[in-house]
C-alpha cells in the first residue's frame, strides 16, 4: 500500500507539470495571436485609401484558420495517456508511501478543491456587483435618523425585471412612519433576502431611466423614461438604482421633469383608489357630487382636487392659509382656512357632502368631519392606517405569520398578485397609466414644494410632516 501512495503522489506531480506546461504554451499562443491581430488592425487603420482591404481580410481569415488548427493540435496534445497511467498503477507496490503521507495528500486535494470552489462562487458573485450606489436607508426603528450609504448595485435576477437608474423620488408621510417600524412584520413576511429586515431603503415611488431589461420584458427598452410606486413593505426606491418587475412600471409623463413626475405615482394611486374604489363617485363622473377634501395642500389632496373637478364635481378644500392660492388654482370651488378659524362653524355654513376625504395635515377629530356626510355618503382617509401587526408579541406574531403564509399560498394557487396587501392593493399600473394620460393631456398638474439632495434627507423628512408644506417633497439623484 505504501508503494501505491508513493506512485500516486508522483503521478499527480507529473500531471501538475504537464498542466503547467500546457498552460504556458496556451499563454504564449494567445500572446502570439494578439500580436498578429494588433499588426493587422494597425495595417488596416493606416491604409488611408483602403487599397489592400481585400488582402487584409483574406489574411485575417487565413490567420483564424491557422489559429483553429493550432488550438486543435494543443487540445489533443494536452491529454495524457490514460491507459499508461493505469498500467503504472499496477507497478506501484514496488515503492514506499506511508498512509500518513496519503492522508495529507488527499486532505490537501479535498481542502484545495473546496476552497477553490468557495472562492470561485464568491468571486463570481462579487464580479456582478462591482459597482456601488448611494441609497437612503433607515438603520434602526428609532425615528428620523437616516443615513446615506454605499450599497451594492442590484442586478436583474428574473426575466421580467427592469434595472432602473433613479432620477428622483418623492417622500411621503409613510416614509416617516417606516422610520418608526411601520409595516415591519409585513416586510419580514412578504419580502425575500436582505429586504426582510433592517436596514430599510426609504421611498415609495420614483422616476428614472431603464438601463437594463430581463429576457422576457416586452413593453420596455433601454433608455425608456418611467415611473412607478411600491407598497410600504416593499423594498424602497430611494437609491440610485433599483430592480423591479415590469408590471409595476409605466412610462412617465413627457410634459414634466423627472422631479415633477416623481410627485405623482404613490400619491396619485392613493387618490385614484380613494375616489374610484372607496367613495360614492364613479370613475370619470362626479357630476352633482359635493366633495370636501381636508388637507387640500397635501400631495394626495392636490391630486384629489384636480380629479374631482375634472370629473365635474363641486370641490371644497380645507387647508392652511399659505396654501389657499394653490388650492384655488387647482380648481377648488371654495376653500376653508384652517388657521384661526372655527372649523365646526365653517362647516355648518356649507351643505353636507357626498364624500369627505381626510388626507392628513393639521390634526382634527374625524367625528367632526363625519357629521357632515350625507346619508349613504362616503368618508375616506388616505393617511397610513395603524397596523395591528406592528405591535404583536411573540405568540400572536407567530399566529399572524402563519395566517399570512396560508393566505399567500392560496393566492399563489389561484394566481393572485402577491403585492395586493394593505395599500399594495391601491397601487396599480392601470391607475398609473390613467394618471399619466391625464398629465400628458395637460389635465393634471404636478405640485412640488421643495427638492432636496440625498444628503438633506432628514431636513426633507421633517418638511414632509410640516402642515404648511404644499404638494410633494422630492429627493433628486440627478
XYZ file of C-alpha atoms in Angstrom:
478
model
C 0.000 0.000 0.000
C 2.819 2.409 0.817
C 4.226 1.951 -2.698
C 0.821 2.774 -4.183
C 0.646 6.083 -2.348
C 4.162 6.998 -3.431
C 3.445 6.416 -7.113
C 0.112 8.185 -6.871
C 1.933 11.177 -5.477
C 4.489 11.036 -8.295
C 1.754 10.754 -10.875
C -0.080 13.803 -9.506
C 3.157 15.771 -9.691
C 3.637 14.653 -13.306
C 0.078 15.749 -14.173
C 0.686 19.085 -12.494
C 3.843 19.619 -14.554
C 2.037 18.678 -17.779
C -0.839 21.034 -16.964
C 1.559 23.876 -16.212
C 3.392 23.230 -19.484
C 0.157 23.289 -21.491
C -0.940 26.484 -19.702
C 2.359 28.153 -20.592
C 2.011 27.071 -24.216
C -1.540 28.403 -24.273
C -0.421 31.719 -22.845
C 2.332 32.042 -25.457
C -0.132 31.125 -28.193
C -2.614 33.793 -27.052
C 0.152 36.411 -26.927
C 1.212 35.489 -30.461
C -2.368 35.769 -31.692
C -2.853 39.155 -30.051
C 0.392 40.435 -31.606
C -0.697 39.318 -35.074
C -4.161 40.813 -34.564
C -2.653 44.134 -33.448
C -0.440 44.246 -36.513
C -3.367 43.519 -38.819
C -5.570 46.164 -37.190
C -2.737 48.671 -37.324
C -2.253 47.959 -41.018
C -5.994 48.321 -41.603
C -6.062 51.619 -39.715
C -3.125 53.150 -41.590
C -4.350 52.169 -45.050
C -5.985 55.515 -45.765
C -7.361 54.631 -49.159
C -8.355 51.057 -48.326
C -6.359 49.710 -51.296
C -5.447 46.469 -49.591
C -8.711 45.813 -47.740
C -9.388 42.592 -49.619
C -5.889 41.234 -48.941
C -6.127 42.157 -45.279
C -9.469 40.339 -44.891
C -8.026 37.275 -46.599
C -5.024 37.392 -44.259
C -7.357 37.605 -41.264
C -9.330 34.577 -42.444
C -6.132 32.616 -43.075
C -4.833 33.600 -39.633
C -8.084 32.417 -37.994
C -7.798 29.095 -39.840
C -4.212 28.607 -38.641
C -5.232 29.554 -35.105
C -8.009 26.952 -35.120
C -5.581 24.289 -36.299
C -3.123 25.254 -33.554
C -5.904 25.093 -30.960
C -6.903 21.669 -32.195
C -3.278 20.496 -32.035
C -2.831 21.869 -28.498
C -6.106 20.297 -27.389
C -5.225 16.789 -28.491
C -1.668 17.056 -27.159
C -2.930 18.249 -23.772
C -4.447 14.835 -22.974
C -2.228 12.486 -21.075
C -2.179 8.750 -21.723
C -4.919 7.269 -19.517
C -4.004 3.672 -20.424
C -0.387 4.258 -19.480
C -1.464 5.798 -16.228
C -3.470 2.725 -15.237
C -0.589 0.475 -16.210
C 1.700 2.451 -13.931
C -0.705 1.862 -11.062
C -0.043 -1.883 -11.385
C 3.628 -1.329 -10.509
C 3.004 0.930 -7.528
C 3.659 -1.862 -4.986
C 7.400 -1.562 -5.676
C 7.624 1.848 -3.963
C 7.001 3.016 -0.435
C 4.461 5.683 0.628
C 3.152 5.918 4.200
C -0.521 6.139 4.986
C 0.109 9.388 6.785
C 1.509 10.925 3.601
C -1.509 9.679 1.647
C -3.921 11.168 4.186
C -2.180 14.530 3.980
C -2.185 14.331 0.181
C -5.886 13.512 -0.068
C -6.802 16.055 2.620
C -4.883 18.716 0.721
C -6.672 17.844 -2.515
C -10.098 17.936 -0.853
C -9.416 21.174 1.027
C -7.956 22.803 -2.056
C -10.963 21.786 -4.134
C -13.424 23.107 -1.538
C -11.541 26.374 -1.055
C -11.251 26.860 -4.793
C -14.951 26.166 -5.314
C -15.974 28.527 -2.493
C -13.674 31.275 -3.751
C -14.949 30.832 -7.296
C -18.565 31.094 -6.218
C -17.946 34.207 -4.155
C -15.698 35.899 -6.701
C -18.266 35.177 -9.365
C -20.956 36.733 -7.193
C -18.899 39.803 -6.458
C -17.983 40.272 -10.092
C -21.645 41.010 -10.822
C -21.660 43.717 -8.168
C -18.570 45.699 -8.975
C -20.461 48.984 -8.793
C -21.770 50.715 -5.716
C -24.555 53.242 -5.400
C -25.971 55.738 -2.955
C -29.093 54.739 -1.046
C -31.162 56.468 1.640
C -31.718 53.919 4.389
C -33.127 53.548 7.884
C -30.756 51.515 10.071
C -32.962 51.243 13.172
C -36.616 51.835 14.006
C -35.852 54.769 16.265
C -37.219 57.686 14.256
C -35.904 60.107 11.682
C -32.202 59.276 11.911
C -31.406 58.386 8.316
C -28.100 57.577 6.657
C -26.754 57.815 3.133
C -24.773 54.658 2.450
C -22.991 52.982 -0.446
C -24.950 49.845 -1.244
C -24.104 47.134 -3.731
C -25.782 47.896 -7.027
C -28.665 45.444 -7.682
C -28.759 43.150 -10.709
C -31.577 41.641 -12.732
C -32.312 38.143 -11.433
C -35.662 37.376 -13.092
C -36.563 37.537 -16.752
C -39.407 40.043 -16.197
C -37.368 42.609 -14.258
C -36.071 46.054 -15.152
C -32.940 47.776 -13.871
C -33.809 51.454 -13.407
C -31.480 54.364 -12.802
C -33.438 56.559 -10.397
C -33.530 60.261 -11.194
C -35.940 61.466 -8.491
C -38.144 60.043 -5.741
C -40.841 61.614 -3.593
C -41.004 61.500 0.173
C -44.329 60.629 1.774
C -45.709 60.571 5.292
C -45.481 56.783 5.248
C -41.680 57.090 4.943
C -41.548 58.899 8.271
C -43.636 56.108 9.810
C -41.359 53.427 8.345
C -38.539 55.013 10.348
C -40.505 54.025 13.466
C -41.159 50.449 12.333
C -44.303 50.802 10.275
C -45.170 47.586 8.368
C -42.120 45.749 9.746
C -43.893 42.404 10.117
C -45.335 42.533 6.616
C -41.853 43.426 5.384
C -40.432 40.321 7.040
C -43.136 38.019 5.666
C -43.615 39.341 2.140
C -40.044 40.065 1.079
C -37.073 37.816 0.457
C -33.362 38.004 1.192
C -31.928 41.134 2.748
C -35.189 43.055 2.204
C -36.890 41.117 5.015
C -35.342 43.183 7.792
C -33.205 46.210 8.583
C -31.781 48.264 7.018
C -34.753 49.594 5.037
C -34.455 51.723 1.926
C -36.909 54.622 2.022
C -39.028 55.895 -0.869
C -42.368 54.613 -2.168
C -42.118 55.880 -5.747
C -39.658 57.276 -8.242
C -38.924 58.309 -11.804
C -35.938 57.092 -13.751
C -34.447 55.593 -16.896
C -34.406 51.914 -17.844
C -30.777 50.796 -18.123
C -31.279 47.014 -18.158
C -34.058 44.584 -19.114
C -34.758 40.921 -18.462
C -35.078 38.394 -21.272
C -38.893 38.245 -21.220
C -39.513 42.015 -20.976
C -41.577 43.142 -23.983
C -43.029 46.553 -23.080
C -39.842 48.468 -22.314
C -36.491 49.170 -23.938
C -33.239 50.524 -22.579
C -33.488 54.288 -22.413
C -37.227 54.467 -21.638
C -38.159 57.073 -19.041
C -40.510 55.535 -16.495
C -42.119 55.941 -13.086
C -43.506 53.525 -10.504
C -44.822 53.098 -6.971
C -44.397 50.351 -4.357
C -46.205 49.449 -1.086
C -44.874 50.352 2.349
C -43.494 46.854 2.974
C -41.679 46.538 -0.372
C -38.016 47.467 -0.986
C -37.718 51.237 -1.263
C -36.998 53.353 -4.321
C -34.713 55.995 -2.846
C -31.474 54.649 -4.327
C -29.511 55.390 -7.455
C -30.516 52.031 -8.981
C -33.432 49.678 -8.314
C -34.723 46.430 -9.832
C -38.493 45.945 -10.182
C -40.887 43.777 -12.246
C -42.067 45.414 -15.446
C -45.691 45.004 -14.319
C -45.154 47.773 -11.743
C -43.712 50.276 -14.206
C -45.290 52.803 -16.595
C -43.678 55.281 -18.988
C -43.672 58.663 -17.297
C -45.443 61.847 -18.482
C -43.433 63.686 -21.119
C -44.689 67.185 -20.290
C -42.967 67.263 -16.897
C -39.477 66.950 -15.483
C -38.258 63.906 -13.594
C -38.729 65.784 -10.312
C -42.299 66.826 -11.120
C -43.229 63.361 -12.398
C -41.923 61.809 -9.172
C -44.698 63.580 -7.232
C -47.408 61.554 -8.968
C -47.074 57.724 -8.634
C -47.662 56.937 -4.948
C -49.947 59.862 -4.058
C -51.753 59.564 -7.380
C -52.537 55.890 -6.844
C -53.867 56.571 -3.331
C -56.053 59.395 -4.650
C -57.365 57.371 -7.601
C -58.178 54.363 -5.419
C -59.904 56.550 -2.817
C -62.129 58.097 -5.480
C -62.906 55.091 -7.646
C -62.961 52.188 -5.188
C -63.841 53.676 -1.824
C -66.202 56.593 -2.434
C -69.639 57.202 -3.910
C -68.002 58.725 -7.011
C -67.693 56.708 -10.187
C -64.599 56.869 -12.351
C -64.815 59.846 -14.654
C -68.199 61.013 -13.327
C -68.547 63.264 -10.276
C -71.349 65.437 -11.666
C -73.730 66.608 -8.993
C -71.421 65.416 -6.199
C -70.230 67.676 -3.409
C -66.805 66.744 -2.126
C -64.840 68.013 0.868
C -61.079 67.464 0.908
C -59.470 68.003 4.306
C -55.814 68.699 3.678
C -56.124 70.146 0.201
C -52.436 71.105 0.329
C -51.134 67.528 0.839
C -49.817 65.566 -2.163
C -52.952 63.371 -2.197
C -55.202 66.388 -1.609
C -53.742 68.267 -4.587
C -54.461 65.340 -6.910
C -57.942 64.686 -5.469
C -58.916 68.315 -6.011
C -57.989 68.139 -9.678
C -59.610 64.768 -10.358
C -62.953 65.646 -8.732
C -63.075 68.973 -10.555
C -62.084 67.336 -13.851
C -64.911 64.812 -13.440
C -67.469 67.546 -12.851
C -67.790 67.616 -9.059
C -68.065 70.539 -6.641
C -64.899 70.755 -4.534
C -64.415 72.361 -1.138
C -60.958 72.107 0.397
C -59.656 72.756 3.896
C -56.010 73.831 4.118
C -53.548 76.244 5.648
C -53.696 79.939 4.739
C -50.499 79.819 2.686
C -51.970 77.035 0.508
C -55.239 78.781 -0.390
C -53.948 80.276 -3.692
C -52.604 76.894 -4.805
C -55.808 75.099 -3.877
C -57.906 77.570 -5.870
C -55.541 77.344 -8.806
C -56.044 73.561 -8.829
C -59.797 74.040 -9.186
C -61.302 74.235 -5.695
C -64.676 75.988 -5.721
C -64.313 77.049 -2.110
C -61.550 76.928 0.483
C -61.959 76.783 4.262
C -58.819 78.080 6.022
C -57.594 76.038 8.954
C -55.666 78.825 10.662
C -57.578 80.676 13.422
C -60.978 79.573 12.136
C -63.734 77.677 13.901
C -63.936 74.565 11.752
C -67.318 73.489 13.138
C -68.938 76.847 12.339
C -67.296 76.980 8.923
C -68.652 73.544 8.030
C -72.143 74.478 9.199
C -72.170 77.174 6.534
C -71.958 74.501 3.851
C -74.359 71.799 2.768
C -73.421 68.245 3.617
C -71.087 66.370 1.319
C -71.419 63.209 -0.738
C -67.800 62.339 0.035
C -65.252 63.644 2.523
C -61.574 62.799 2.134
C -59.174 63.138 5.044
C -55.660 63.359 3.580
C -53.655 64.469 6.610
C -52.169 67.793 7.634
C -53.328 69.543 10.776
C -54.886 67.066 13.207
C -58.650 67.061 13.707
C -61.262 64.882 15.372
C -62.591 62.828 12.472
C -66.031 62.639 14.114
C -66.476 66.339 13.303
C -65.982 65.616 9.606
C -68.157 62.510 9.577
C -71.128 64.527 10.869
C -71.186 66.424 7.565
C -71.535 63.428 5.267
C -74.922 62.826 3.662
C -76.686 59.500 4.375
C -75.065 56.766 2.326
C -72.186 59.124 1.616
C -68.510 58.251 1.974
C -65.838 59.180 4.484
C -62.370 58.101 3.319
C -58.988 58.515 4.996
C -55.879 58.280 2.832
C -53.343 58.566 5.662
C -51.384 55.399 6.606
C -53.604 53.260 8.808
C -52.436 51.891 12.121
C -51.242 48.304 11.652
C -52.077 45.928 14.489
C -49.376 43.562 13.222
C -46.641 46.059 14.150
C -47.396 45.699 17.879
C -47.947 41.944 18.130
C -45.990 39.958 20.708
C -44.135 36.712 20.127
C -47.086 34.290 20.356
C -49.560 36.379 18.405
C -46.800 37.235 15.947
C -46.350 33.537 15.154
C -50.102 33.102 14.662
C -50.233 36.182 12.430
C -47.292 34.915 10.368
C -48.996 31.558 9.895
C -52.198 33.212 8.677
C -50.267 35.380 6.226
C -48.361 32.408 4.817
C -51.579 30.412 4.366
C -53.156 33.337 2.520
C -50.027 33.711 0.395
C -50.232 30.034 -0.530
C -53.897 30.372 -1.504
C -53.136 33.471 -3.565
C -50.314 31.655 -5.311
C -52.556 28.686 -6.121
C -55.197 30.951 -7.679
C -52.692 33.183 -9.474
C -53.256 36.367 -7.470
C -50.634 39.099 -7.238
C -48.651 38.907 -4.004
C -48.394 42.703 -3.905
C -52.104 43.074 -3.065
C -51.539 43.600 0.661
C -52.797 46.661 2.535
C -52.013 49.745 0.432
C -50.417 47.432 -2.113
C -53.945 46.852 -3.455
C -54.208 50.601 -4.069
C -51.039 50.747 -6.178
C -51.824 49.635 -9.673
C -50.101 50.152 -13.017
C -53.547 50.760 -14.555
C -54.036 53.741 -12.237
C -50.561 54.987 -13.078
C -51.270 54.819 -16.794
C -54.565 56.691 -16.389
C -52.829 59.424 -14.380
C -50.018 59.612 -16.922
C -52.530 60.030 -19.766
C -54.206 62.899 -17.912
C -50.851 64.552 -17.288
C -49.827 64.215 -20.934
C -53.183 65.728 -21.930
C -52.380 68.718 -19.686
C -55.406 67.936 -17.499
C -53.397 67.141 -14.359
C -50.771 69.397 -12.822
C -47.893 68.376 -10.565
C -47.362 70.294 -7.341
C -43.790 70.167 -5.994
C -42.975 72.152 -2.871
C -39.255 71.516 -2.401
C -36.476 69.482 -3.962
C -33.609 68.169 -1.824
C -30.444 66.220 -2.423
C -29.923 62.885 -0.625
C -27.583 64.497 1.927
C -30.507 66.655 3.170
C -32.808 63.697 3.766
C -33.531 64.422 7.444
C -34.476 68.007 6.644
C -36.713 66.716 3.860
C -38.442 64.214 6.181
C -39.204 66.949 8.687
C -40.621 69.064 5.863
C -42.944 66.237 4.793
C -44.767 66.284 8.146
C -44.938 70.103 8.251
C -48.654 71.111 7.954
C -47.577 74.143 5.898
C -45.982 72.036 3.168
C -47.756 72.331 -0.182
C -47.640 69.352 -2.516
C -44.755 66.909 -2.724
C -41.232 66.840 -1.340
C -38.715 65.401 -3.785
C -35.277 63.829 -3.427
C -33.261 64.060 -6.631
C -30.347 61.822 -7.666
C -29.503 63.725 -10.842
